[in-house]
Structure formats: structure tokens, C-alpha cells
Amino acid sequence: MSSLILSACSSSEQNKIQIHPEDYKVENVVQLEQRFETLNQQLSRDYQNFKKNNAIAFSDQSIFDVQQLQTLDLHAVSRTSLKPVKQAYCKMMNDYFVQMYYLGHQNISLLSQTQWPKIKNQDLIKDFSSADQFYDFILNRYTHYRQAQEIMGFGCNLKQALQEN
């Protein structure tokens, strides 16, 4: 029994991304916007590779637009997919959101000057001020990540991912 608990703990530690806040600091708005764009491009590549390797898990084969995360529910893993596929999807998405949070949080003073496609009248400084505020922003205003989890019938626990890092 204790070896099972230890193996569960160590496997969750292996899945945790390493965050070093100083790695996320930038000097100006242009650099911040470039870093957000690089992060988005990485998610796009990761998602396309994930979708290619797990094509049977997706009912929708349209192109994933990282600039329009309000359509994330259209790109959810199927409810009938195996648990490891759902877990991998959650890890990929949670890692992206955790990195997004740290990038914005470490450069909070620059956020009001950034231009975000598809975001209007949003208080990004408030949204990135804490992990709880960011969690609410992602699940209730910026994306359809909550709906994607409902579609696949599997919770990704973004709140825990944000608090662990």
C-alpha cells in the first residue's frame, strides 16, 4: 500500500512542470507579446501533434486556433477516449495555462499595455494577479476549457496545477 502511494506521489512530481519565476521576466511590452506568441505557437504545435497521434480521440478535425480559445470545446477529447489520453490532454493544456499565468504574473505591470486578440474590456492585471483570479479568468471568460472537460467527462484540475507551481 505504501509503495502505491509513493509511486502515485512520484508520478505526479514527474508530471509537474518546473517553473522558475525569473525565467518569465521580460523588459518591455514587445518582449512580453513575443513570449505570449511563442507560447501560443508551442501550444499549437503540441496540440496538432497530440491530435495527430490520438486522432481517434477527437470527433472534430478542424484546425485549432490558439488565438480563439473560446472554441476550445470544439477541440475536446472524446468522452469515450481512454483515461491516459484524457490525462495527456489535461497535462498539455494545464502546462500551457500555468506558463501563461507565470508569464503574465511576472510581468503584471506590462499587461495593461499588451494587445490580446479576441479580448475586449478585460482587466488583465486583475486576472493575472493571483492563481485564483487567473483560474476564474480561464474557466469563465477567456476559454471554453470548462466545457471541453465536461465534453470529455474528465476534470483537468487546473486550479491544482496553478497552485503546485
XYZ file of N, CA, C and O in Angstrom:
660
model
N 0.822 -1.191 0.000
C 0.000 0.000 0.000
C 0.868 1.257 0.000
O 0.610 2.180 -0.750
N 1.892 1.296 0.849
C 2.738 2.488 0.905
C 3.524 2.677 -0.384
O 3.767 3.800 -0.804
N 3.904 1.584 -1.045
C 4.615 1.736 -2.324
C 3.700 2.306 -3.391
O 4.132 3.057 -4.253
N 2.413 1.971 -3.320
C 1.440 2.530 -4.259
C 1.317 4.038 -4.052
O 1.306 4.802 -5.004
N 1.246 4.456 -2.806
C 1.151 5.889 -2.510
C 2.413 6.607 -2.967
O 2.345 7.660 -3.587
N 3.579 6.027 -2.679
C 4.835 6.642 -3.105
C 4.929 6.733 -4.613
O 5.372 7.733 -5.153
N 4.497 5.691 -5.307
C 4.579 5.744 -6.762
C 3.611 6.778 -7.315
O 3.902 7.465 -8.280
N 2.434 6.927 -6.691
C 1.487 7.951 -7.146
C 2.059 9.340 -6.924
O 1.935 10.215 -7.767
N 2.700 9.547 -5.779
C 3.304 10.856 -5.499
C 4.449 11.155 -6.448
O 4.558 12.249 -6.963
N 5.287 10.176 -6.687
C 6.428 10.437 -7.559
C 5.993 10.639 -8.999
O 6.579 11.431 -9.709
N 4.939 9.956 -9.429
C 4.497 10.159 -10.810
C 3.899 11.546 -10.987
O 4.063 12.160 -12.029
N 3.211 12.068 -9.951
C 2.683 13.418 -10.097
C 3.813 14.441 -10.072
O 3.737 15.465 -10.726
N 4.874 14.165 -9.343
C 6.028 15.056 -9.336
C 6.703 15.066 -10.705
O 7.169 16.086 -11.164
N 6.756 13.915 -11.359
C 7.379 13.846 -12.682
C 6.573 14.624 -13.705
O 7.116 15.169 -14.648
N 5.260 14.675 -13.522
C 4.396 15.368 -14.469
C 4.373 16.872 -14.256
O 3.901 17.608 -15.095
N 4.857 17.321 -13.125
C 4.840 18.745 -12.801
C 5.903 19.480 -13.609
O 7.048 19.059 -13.661
N 5.502 20.578 -14.247
C 6.488 21.367 -14.972
C 7.269 22.211 -13.978
O 6.747 22.593 -12.935
N 8.493 22.468 -14.279
C 9.341 23.265 -13.406
C 9.206 24.739 -13.789
O 9.478 25.113 -14.915
N 8.795 25.539 -12.819
C 8.607 26.968 -13.034
C 9.650 27.724 -12.221
O 9.760 27.531 -11.015
N 10.389 28.552 -12.876
C 11.340 29.450 -12.233
C 10.893 30.860 -12.604
O 11.100 31.294 -13.748
N 10.278 31.574 -11.663
C 9.683 32.888 -11.981
C 10.624 33.834 -12.720
O 10.190 34.550 -13.616
N 11.899 33.816 -12.393
C 12.833 34.731 -13.050
C 12.962 34.458 -14.555
O 13.305 35.347 -15.321
N 12.649 33.229 -14.965
C 12.701 32.886 -16.389
C 11.578 33.547 -17.194
O 11.609 33.542 -18.420
N 10.596 34.092 -16.512
C 9.433 34.660 -17.181
C 9.472 36.185 -17.255
O 8.632 36.794 -17.902
N 10.423 36.803 -16.596
C 10.527 38.266 -16.614
C 10.999 38.754 -17.984
O 11.883 38.169 -18.593
N 10.372 39.829 -18.457
C 10.780 40.479 -19.700
C 11.011 41.954 -19.406
O 10.627 42.448 -18.348
N 11.594 42.647 -20.363
C 11.937 44.050 -20.135
C 10.906 45.036 -20.662
O 10.849 46.170 -20.203
N 10.099 44.608 -21.645
C 9.141 45.554 -22.214
C 7.936 44.826 -22.808
O 7.910 43.597 -22.876
N 6.959 45.599 -23.242
C 5.706 45.053 -23.769
C 5.943 44.215 -25.028
O 5.326 43.161 -25.198
N 6.821 44.671 -25.892
C 7.099 43.930 -27.128
C 7.620 42.532 -26.796
O 7.155 41.537 -27.369
N 8.542 42.443 -25.873
C 9.061 41.127 -25.463
C 7.964 40.266 -24.839
O 7.894 39.061 -25.098
N 7.099 40.883 -24.046
C 6.009 40.140 -23.421
C 5.065 39.579 -24.480
O 4.698 38.401 -24.434
N 4.695 40.407 -25.431
C 3.810 39.938 -26.500
C 4.470 38.839 -27.326
O 3.820 37.869 -27.723
N 5.777 38.967 -27.571
C 6.503 37.925 -28.296
C 6.517 36.619 -27.513
O 6.355 35.541 -28.082
N 6.707 36.704 -26.210
C 6.723 35.491 -25.372
C 5.345 34.823 -25.346
O 5.252 33.603 -25.400
N 4.271 35.627 -25.284
C 2.925 35.050 -25.353
C 2.710 34.382 -26.709
O 2.141 33.292 -26.791
N 3.178 35.024 -27.763
C 3.035 34.441 -29.104
C 3.837 33.144 -29.224
O 3.351 32.159 -29.799
N 5.034 33.120 -28.694
C 5.848 31.891 -28.712
C 5.142 30.777 -27.938
O 5.106 29.626 -28.383
N 4.578 31.115 -26.806
C 3.837 30.144 -26.010
C 2.638 29.607 -26.794
O 2.375 28.404 -26.818
N 1.924 30.501 -27.484
C 0.787 30.082 -28.310
C 1.218 29.184 -29.462
O 0.552 28.194 -29.777
N 2.313 29.522 -30.100
C 2.818 28.688 -31.200
C 3.205 27.305 -30.701
O 2.950 26.300 -31.372
N 3.801 27.242 -29.503
C 4.170 25.948 -28.929
C 2.927 25.110 -28.638
O 2.891 23.921 -28.926
N 1.897 25.739 -28.079
C 0.655 25.006 -27.836
C 0.058 24.506 -29.142
O -0.402 23.368 -29.226
N 0.087 25.333 -30.166
C -0.449 24.927 -31.459
C 0.277 23.690 -31.990
O -0.361 22.730 -32.430
N 1.605 23.709 -31.918
C 2.389 22.543 -32.367
C 2.103 21.313 -31.508
O 1.874 20.218 -32.025
N 2.112 21.516 -30.200
C 1.860 20.399 -29.285
C 0.477 19.807 -29.516
O 0.302 18.592 -29.543
N -0.510 20.687 -29.690
C -1.876 20.227 -29.885
C -2.013 19.452 -31.202
O -2.634 18.397 -31.237
N -1.427 19.984 -32.271
C -1.525 19.294 -33.560
C -0.843 17.929 -33.498
O -1.359 16.944 -34.038
N 0.298 17.846 -32.850
C 0.974 16.552 -32.678
C 0.143 15.605 -31.832
O 0.016 14.422 -32.149
N -0.424 16.125 -30.756
C -1.269 15.312 -29.888
C -2.474 14.793 -30.664
O -2.825 13.615 -30.582
N -3.088 15.667 -31.431
C -4.265 15.290 -32.208
C -3.909 14.269 -33.288
O -4.657 13.323 -33.530
N -2.754 14.447 -33.907
C -2.306 13.508 -34.934
C -2.051 12.121 -34.328
O -2.446 11.104 -34.896
N -1.421 12.097 -33.164
C -1.092 10.830 -32.513
C -2.289 10.163 -31.847
O -2.230 8.973 -31.533
N -3.344 10.926 -31.610
C -4.542 10.399 -30.946
C -5.795 10.752 -31.743
O -6.821 11.101 -31.165
N -5.721 10.662 -33.058
C -6.804 11.125 -33.931
C -8.148 10.499 -33.583
O -9.184 11.174 -33.663
N -8.141 9.275 -33.170
C -9.399 8.595 -32.854
C -10.106 9.220 -31.646
O -11.304 9.065 -31.462
N -9.374 9.960 -30.832
C -9.937 10.570 -29.622
C -10.688 11.867 -29.912
O -11.327 12.425 -29.025
N -10.644 12.339 -31.153
C -11.254 13.630 -31.483
C -12.357 13.449 -32.505
O -12.157 12.817 -33.537
N -13.505 14.049 -32.213
C -14.598 13.981 -33.178
C -14.492 15.105 -34.203
O -14.949 14.973 -35.313
N -13.865 16.196 -33.813
C -13.721 17.333 -34.714
C -12.289 17.390 -35.229
O -11.352 17.345 -34.449
N -12.122 17.506 -36.517
C -10.779 17.525 -37.100
C -10.396 18.901 -37.640
O -9.433 19.037 -38.383
N -11.139 19.935 -37.255
C -10.808 21.279 -37.728
C -9.519 21.778 -37.078
O -9.057 21.247 -36.072
N -8.973 22.823 -37.666
C -7.717 23.410 -37.184
C -7.963 24.128 -35.858
O -8.922 24.873 -35.702
N -7.074 23.922 -34.939
C -7.132 24.537 -33.611
C -6.501 25.918 -33.681
O -5.356 26.061 -34.069
N -7.265 26.947 -33.304
C -6.793 28.327 -33.337
C -6.489 28.785 -31.914
O -7.400 29.037 -31.125
N -5.215 28.878 -31.574
C -4.824 29.266 -30.218
C -5.163 30.723 -29.918
O -5.134 31.121 -28.757
N -5.484 31.499 -30.921
C -5.895 32.883 -30.706
C -7.389 32.976 -30.369
O -7.877 34.043 -30.028
N -8.094 31.862 -30.481
C -9.536 31.848 -30.237
C -9.877 30.661 -29.327
O -10.449 29.671 -29.764
N -9.507 30.770 -28.070
C -9.725 29.669 -27.137
C -11.175 29.561 -26.679
O -11.521 28.667 -25.917
N -12.035 30.434 -27.182
C -13.466 30.282 -26.945
C -14.011 29.093 -27.733
O -15.139 28.685 -27.517
N -13.212 28.549 -28.623
C -13.633 27.366 -29.384
C -12.959 26.098 -28.858
O -13.027 25.055 -29.502
N -12.360 26.169 -27.697
C -11.642 25.020 -27.149
C -12.553 23.801 -26.991
O -12.113 22.668 -27.170
N -13.826 24.032 -26.699
C -14.753 22.915 -26.546
C -14.970 22.154 -27.860
O -15.331 20.982 -27.845
N -14.700 22.792 -28.981
C -14.808 22.095 -30.271
C -13.640 21.136 -30.495
O -13.696 20.273 -31.365
N -12.601 21.297 -29.702
C -11.388 20.508 -29.871
C -11.130 19.607 -28.659
O -9.993 19.253 -28.376
N -12.186 19.262 -27.980
C -12.047 18.429 -26.778
C -11.837 16.966 -27.152
O -12.257 16.507 -28.209
N -11.218 16.270 -26.246
C -11.059 14.826 -26.388
C -12.426 14.192 -26.165
O -13.196 14.625 -25.308
N -12.714 13.164 -26.917
C -13.997 12.473 -26.835
C -14.211 11.833 -25.460
O -13.274 11.372 -24.822
N -15.449 11.795 -25.047
C -15.825 11.160 -23.776
C -15.418 9.687 -23.745
O -15.103 9.149 -22.690
N -15.400 9.041 -24.897
C -15.091 7.606 -24.959
C -13.590 7.311 -25.044
O -13.204 6.153 -25.110
N -12.783 8.325 -25.022
C -11.329 8.134 -25.079
C -10.832 7.479 -23.797
O -11.435 7.608 -22.736
N -9.710 6.826 -23.923
C -9.107 6.186 -22.763
C -8.572 7.226 -21.781
O -8.162 8.322 -22.176
N -8.535 6.863 -20.518
C -8.090 7.776 -19.462
C -6.684 8.337 -19.713
O -6.469 9.531 -19.516
N -5.703 7.536 -20.172
C -4.375 8.115 -20.423
C -4.381 9.225 -21.477
O -3.610 10.178 -21.378
N -5.256 9.134 -22.455
C -5.366 10.184 -23.477
C -5.940 11.449 -22.846
O -5.442 12.550 -23.084
N -6.947 11.298 -22.011
C -7.543 12.441 -21.320
C -6.521 13.084 -20.384
O -6.426 14.309 -20.315
N -5.766 12.259 -19.685
C -4.749 12.787 -18.780
C -3.674 13.555 -19.551
O -3.218 14.609 -19.108
N -3.271 13.030 -20.693
C -2.255 13.707 -21.512
C -2.789 15.033 -22.044
O -2.065 16.028 -22.093
N -4.047 15.052 -22.446
C -4.678 16.301 -22.895
C -4.667 17.327 -21.759
O -4.282 18.485 -21.954
N -5.068 16.899 -20.578
C -5.090 17.805 -19.413
C -3.701 18.331 -19.107
O -3.533 19.524 -18.839
N -2.713 17.473 -19.147
C -1.347 17.897 -18.858
C -0.888 18.944 -19.868
O -0.334 19.975 -19.491
N -1.143 18.698 -21.139
C -0.746 19.638 -22.183
C -1.416 20.999 -21.963
O -0.755 22.040 -21.976
N -2.716 20.998 -21.733
C -3.447 22.254 -21.575
C -3.087 22.937 -20.250
O -2.865 24.150 -20.231
N -3.009 22.186 -19.173
C -2.664 22.790 -17.884
C -1.264 23.387 -17.916
O -1.036 24.473 -17.386
N -0.316 22.690 -18.536
C 1.045 23.231 -18.653
C 1.036 24.563 -19.397
O 1.711 25.515 -19.000
N 0.258 24.628 -20.460
C 0.144 25.876 -21.227
C -0.407 26.995 -20.352
O 0.149 28.101 -20.293
N -1.506 26.723 -19.648
C -2.122 27.757 -18.824
C -1.230 28.164 -17.657
O -1.182 29.340 -17.299
N -0.518 27.233 -17.067
C 0.404 27.563 -15.979
C 1.510 28.488 -16.500
O 1.844 29.496 -15.871
N 2.053 28.165 -17.657
C 3.091 29.019 -18.235
C 2.527 30.398 -18.603
O 3.189 31.428 -18.407
N 1.317 30.417 -19.127
C 0.670 31.687 -19.456
C 0.512 32.529 -18.188
O 0.803 33.736 -18.190
N 0.057 31.885 -17.127
C -0.125 32.604 -15.866
C 1.198 33.184 -15.374
O 1.266 34.368 -15.028
N 2.244 32.380 -15.335
C 3.518 32.887 -14.831
C 4.080 33.999 -15.703
O 4.648 34.960 -15.195
N 3.912 33.886 -16.989
C 4.393 34.934 -17.882
C 3.667 36.252 -17.594
O 4.298 37.309 -17.455
N 2.354 36.202 -17.465
C 1.602 37.413 -17.159
C 1.831 37.903 -15.744
O 2.000 39.103 -15.503
N 1.853 36.980 -14.798
C 2.002 37.352 -13.389
C 3.367 37.992 -13.108
O 3.451 38.953 -12.353
N 4.420 37.486 -13.730
C 5.763 38.033 -13.510
C 5.958 39.376 -14.214
O 6.926 40.080 -13.943
N 5.044 39.714 -15.109
C 5.142 40.973 -15.857
C 3.841 41.757 -15.753
O 3.424 42.423 -16.699
N 3.236 41.692 -14.596
C 1.899 42.240 -14.393
C 1.815 43.732 -14.722
O 0.806 44.201 -15.230
N 2.877 44.456 -14.495
C 2.849 45.902 -14.760
C 2.778 46.213 -16.259
O 2.382 47.309 -16.646
N 3.126 45.263 -17.103
C 3.099 45.476 -18.554
C 1.784 45.035 -19.199
O 1.519 45.360 -20.362
N 0.972 44.276 -18.472
C -0.227 43.683 -19.071
C -1.214 44.695 -19.624
O -1.844 44.440 -20.652
N -1.360 45.829 -18.968
C -2.345 46.799 -19.447
C -1.957 47.393 -20.803
O -2.802 47.931 -21.513
N -0.697 47.256 -21.178
C -0.231 47.805 -22.460
C -0.226 46.758 -23.575
O 0.068 47.082 -24.714
N -0.530 45.504 -23.243
C -0.481 44.448 -24.257
C -1.752 44.415 -25.084
O -2.816 44.826 -24.625
N -1.622 43.939 -26.292
C -2.749 43.756 -27.187
C -3.025 42.263 -27.312
O -2.179 41.523 -27.792
N -4.196 41.840 -26.873
C -4.581 40.435 -26.965
C -5.691 40.295 -27.996
O -6.730 40.939 -27.868
N -5.476 39.466 -28.985
C -6.557 39.232 -29.941
C -7.755 38.613 -29.218
O -7.591 37.833 -28.299
N -8.916 39.007 -29.597
C -10.171 38.439 -29.090
C -10.501 38.816 -27.648
O -11.435 38.283 -27.084
N -9.749 39.713 -27.030
C -10.067 40.147 -25.668
C -10.419 41.627 -25.704
O -9.633 42.448 -26.133
N -11.595 41.907 -25.231
C -12.054 43.290 -25.134
C -12.515 43.554 -23.699
O -13.105 42.691 -23.060
N -12.252 44.737 -23.210
C -12.722 45.173 -21.894
C -12.382 44.176 -20.788
O -13.227 43.817 -19.986
N -11.188 43.721 -20.758
C -10.756 42.755 -19.759
C -9.690 43.390 -18.884
O -8.793 44.052 -19.382
N -9.786 43.202 -17.594
C -8.798 43.710 -16.648
C -7.723 42.647 -16.446
O -7.792 41.853 -15.500
N -6.745 42.601 -17.348
C -5.725 41.568 -17.301
C -4.870 41.639 -16.043
O -4.414 40.609 -15.546
N -4.670 42.835 -15.516
C -3.889 42.961 -14.283
C -4.597 42.220 -13.156
O -3.981 41.458 -12.413
N -5.884 42.385 -13.046
C -6.667 41.659 -12.038
C -6.644 40.158 -12.342
O -6.465 39.341 -11.435
N -6.823 39.800 -13.609
C -6.899 38.391 -13.991
C -5.605 37.625 -13.726
O -5.634 36.427 -13.473
N -4.475 38.299 -13.795
C -3.184 37.648 -13.566
C -2.619 37.932 -12.164
O -1.504 37.535 -11.864
N -3.386 38.591 -11.321
C -2.881 38.984 -10.002
C -2.691 37.811 -9.051
O -1.838 37.864 -8.169
N -3.468 36.758 -9.217
C -3.330 35.572 -8.360
C -3.755 34.334 -9.146
O -4.461 34.440 -10.158
N -3.354 33.180 -8.647
C -3.720 31.920 -9.300
C -5.240 31.753 -9.316
O -5.806 31.278 -10.306
N -5.918 32.152 -8.245
C -7.377 32.028 -8.189
C -8.067 32.932 -9.207
O -9.021 32.517 -9.869
N -7.580 34.172 -9.338
C -8.148 35.092 -10.325
C -7.922 34.560 -11.743
O -8.813 34.624 -12.593
N -6.725 34.043 -11.994
C -6.411 33.515 -13.316
C -7.270 32.294 -13.629
O -7.768 32.149 -14.745
N -7.453 31.429 -12.658
C -8.300 30.245 -12.820
C -9.704 30.662 -13.258
O -10.256 30.113 -14.210
N -10.269 31.652 -12.574
C -11.597 32.148 -12.927
C -11.603 32.734 -14.335
O -12.528 32.492 -15.112
N -10.588 33.490 -14.668
C -10.447 34.089 -16.000
C -10.436 33.009 -17.083
O -11.172 33.092 -18.068
N -9.624 31.980 -16.904
C -9.512 30.915 -17.909
C -10.812 30.136 -18.032
O -11.310 29.913 -19.138
N -11.374 29.711 -16.924
C -12.558 28.853 -16.985
C -13.852 29.584 -17.308
O -14.749 28.993 -17.903
N -13.941 30.855 -16.964
C -15.228 31.537 -17.114
C -15.279 32.664 -18.140
O -16.374 33.105 -18.495
N -14.121 33.130 -18.614
C -14.183 34.267 -19.538
C -13.314 34.109 -20.787
O -13.714 34.532 -21.861
N -12.154 33.551 -20.673
C -11.214 33.556 -21.794
C -11.316 32.312 -22.680
O -11.022 32.381 -23.865
N -11.688 31.191 -22.100
C -11.718 29.947 -22.865
C -13.005 29.171 -22.624
O -13.800 29.523 -21.757
N -13.124 28.082 -23.338
C -14.165 27.094 -23.084
C -13.517 25.809 -22.555
O -13.927 24.712 -22.887
N -12.513 25.986 -21.720
C -11.803 24.844 -21.121
C -12.730 24.044 -20.201
O -12.679 22.824 -20.173
N -13.588 24.724 -19.477
C -14.552 24.030 -18.612
C -15.458 23.137 -19.464
O -15.685 21.975 -19.140
N -15.955 23.664 -20.572
C -16.840 22.906 -21.445
C -16.106 21.728 -22.076
O -16.677 20.650 -22.250
N -14.841 21.927 -22.422
C -14.051 20.829 -23.006
C -13.937 19.682 -22.012
O -14.043 18.501 -22.386
N -13.753 20.013 -20.742
C -13.659 18.981 -19.708
C -15.004 18.275 -19.518
O -15.048 17.052 -19.321
N -16.088 19.025 -19.605
C -17.420 18.429 -19.482
C -17.680 17.478 -20.644
O -18.237 16.401 -20.457
N -17.274 17.862 -21.843
C -17.477 17.025 -23.025
C -16.733 15.709 -22.882
O -17.257 14.642 -23.168
N -15.489 15.773 -22.422
C -14.720 14.529 -22.315
C -15.036 13.766 -21.034
O -14.585 12.648 -20.862
N -15.816 14.368 -20.130
C -16.199 13.676 -18.906
C -15.028 13.425 -17.987
O -14.951 12.390 -17.316
N -14.114 14.402 -17.933
C -12.887 14.231 -17.159
C -12.399 15.597 -16.725
O -12.256 16.495 -17.547
N -12.148 15.760 -15.442
C -11.666 17.036 -14.930
C -10.159 17.144 -15.006
O -9.442 16.188 -14.717
N -9.675 18.306 -15.404
C -8.236 18.518 -15.579
C -7.561 19.167 -14.375
O -6.343 19.219 -14.314
N -8.323 19.671 -13.434
C -7.804 20.248 -12.198
C -6.746 21.326 -12.433
O -5.638 21.265 -11.899
N -7.114 22.306 -13.214
C -6.236 23.448 -13.469
C -5.908 24.183 -12.177
O -4.781 24.648 -11.999
N -6.853 24.280 -11.279
C -6.615 25.000 -10.022
C -5.427 24.392 -9.281
O -4.546 25.103 -8.808
N -5.382 23.082 -9.190
C -4.256 22.416 -8.523
C -2.959 22.645 -9.290
O -1.914 22.900 -8.691
N -3.001 22.575 -10.606
C -1.803 22.791 -11.420
C -1.246 24.189 -11.182
O -0.029 24.367 -11.092
N -2.104 25.173 -11.065
C -1.661 26.542 -10.825
C -1.071 26.701 -9.426
O -0.108 27.440 -9.238
N -1.614 25.997 -8.464
C -1.146 26.131 -7.090
C 0.127 25.337 -6.816
O 0.869 25.668 -5.919
N 0.369 24.296 -7.603
C 1.571 23.478 -7.398
C 2.830 24.175 -7.859
O 3.917 23.832 -7.427
N 2.711 25.089 -8.764
C 3.902 25.715 -9.354
C 4.206 27.046 -8.752
O 3.506 27.709 -8.166
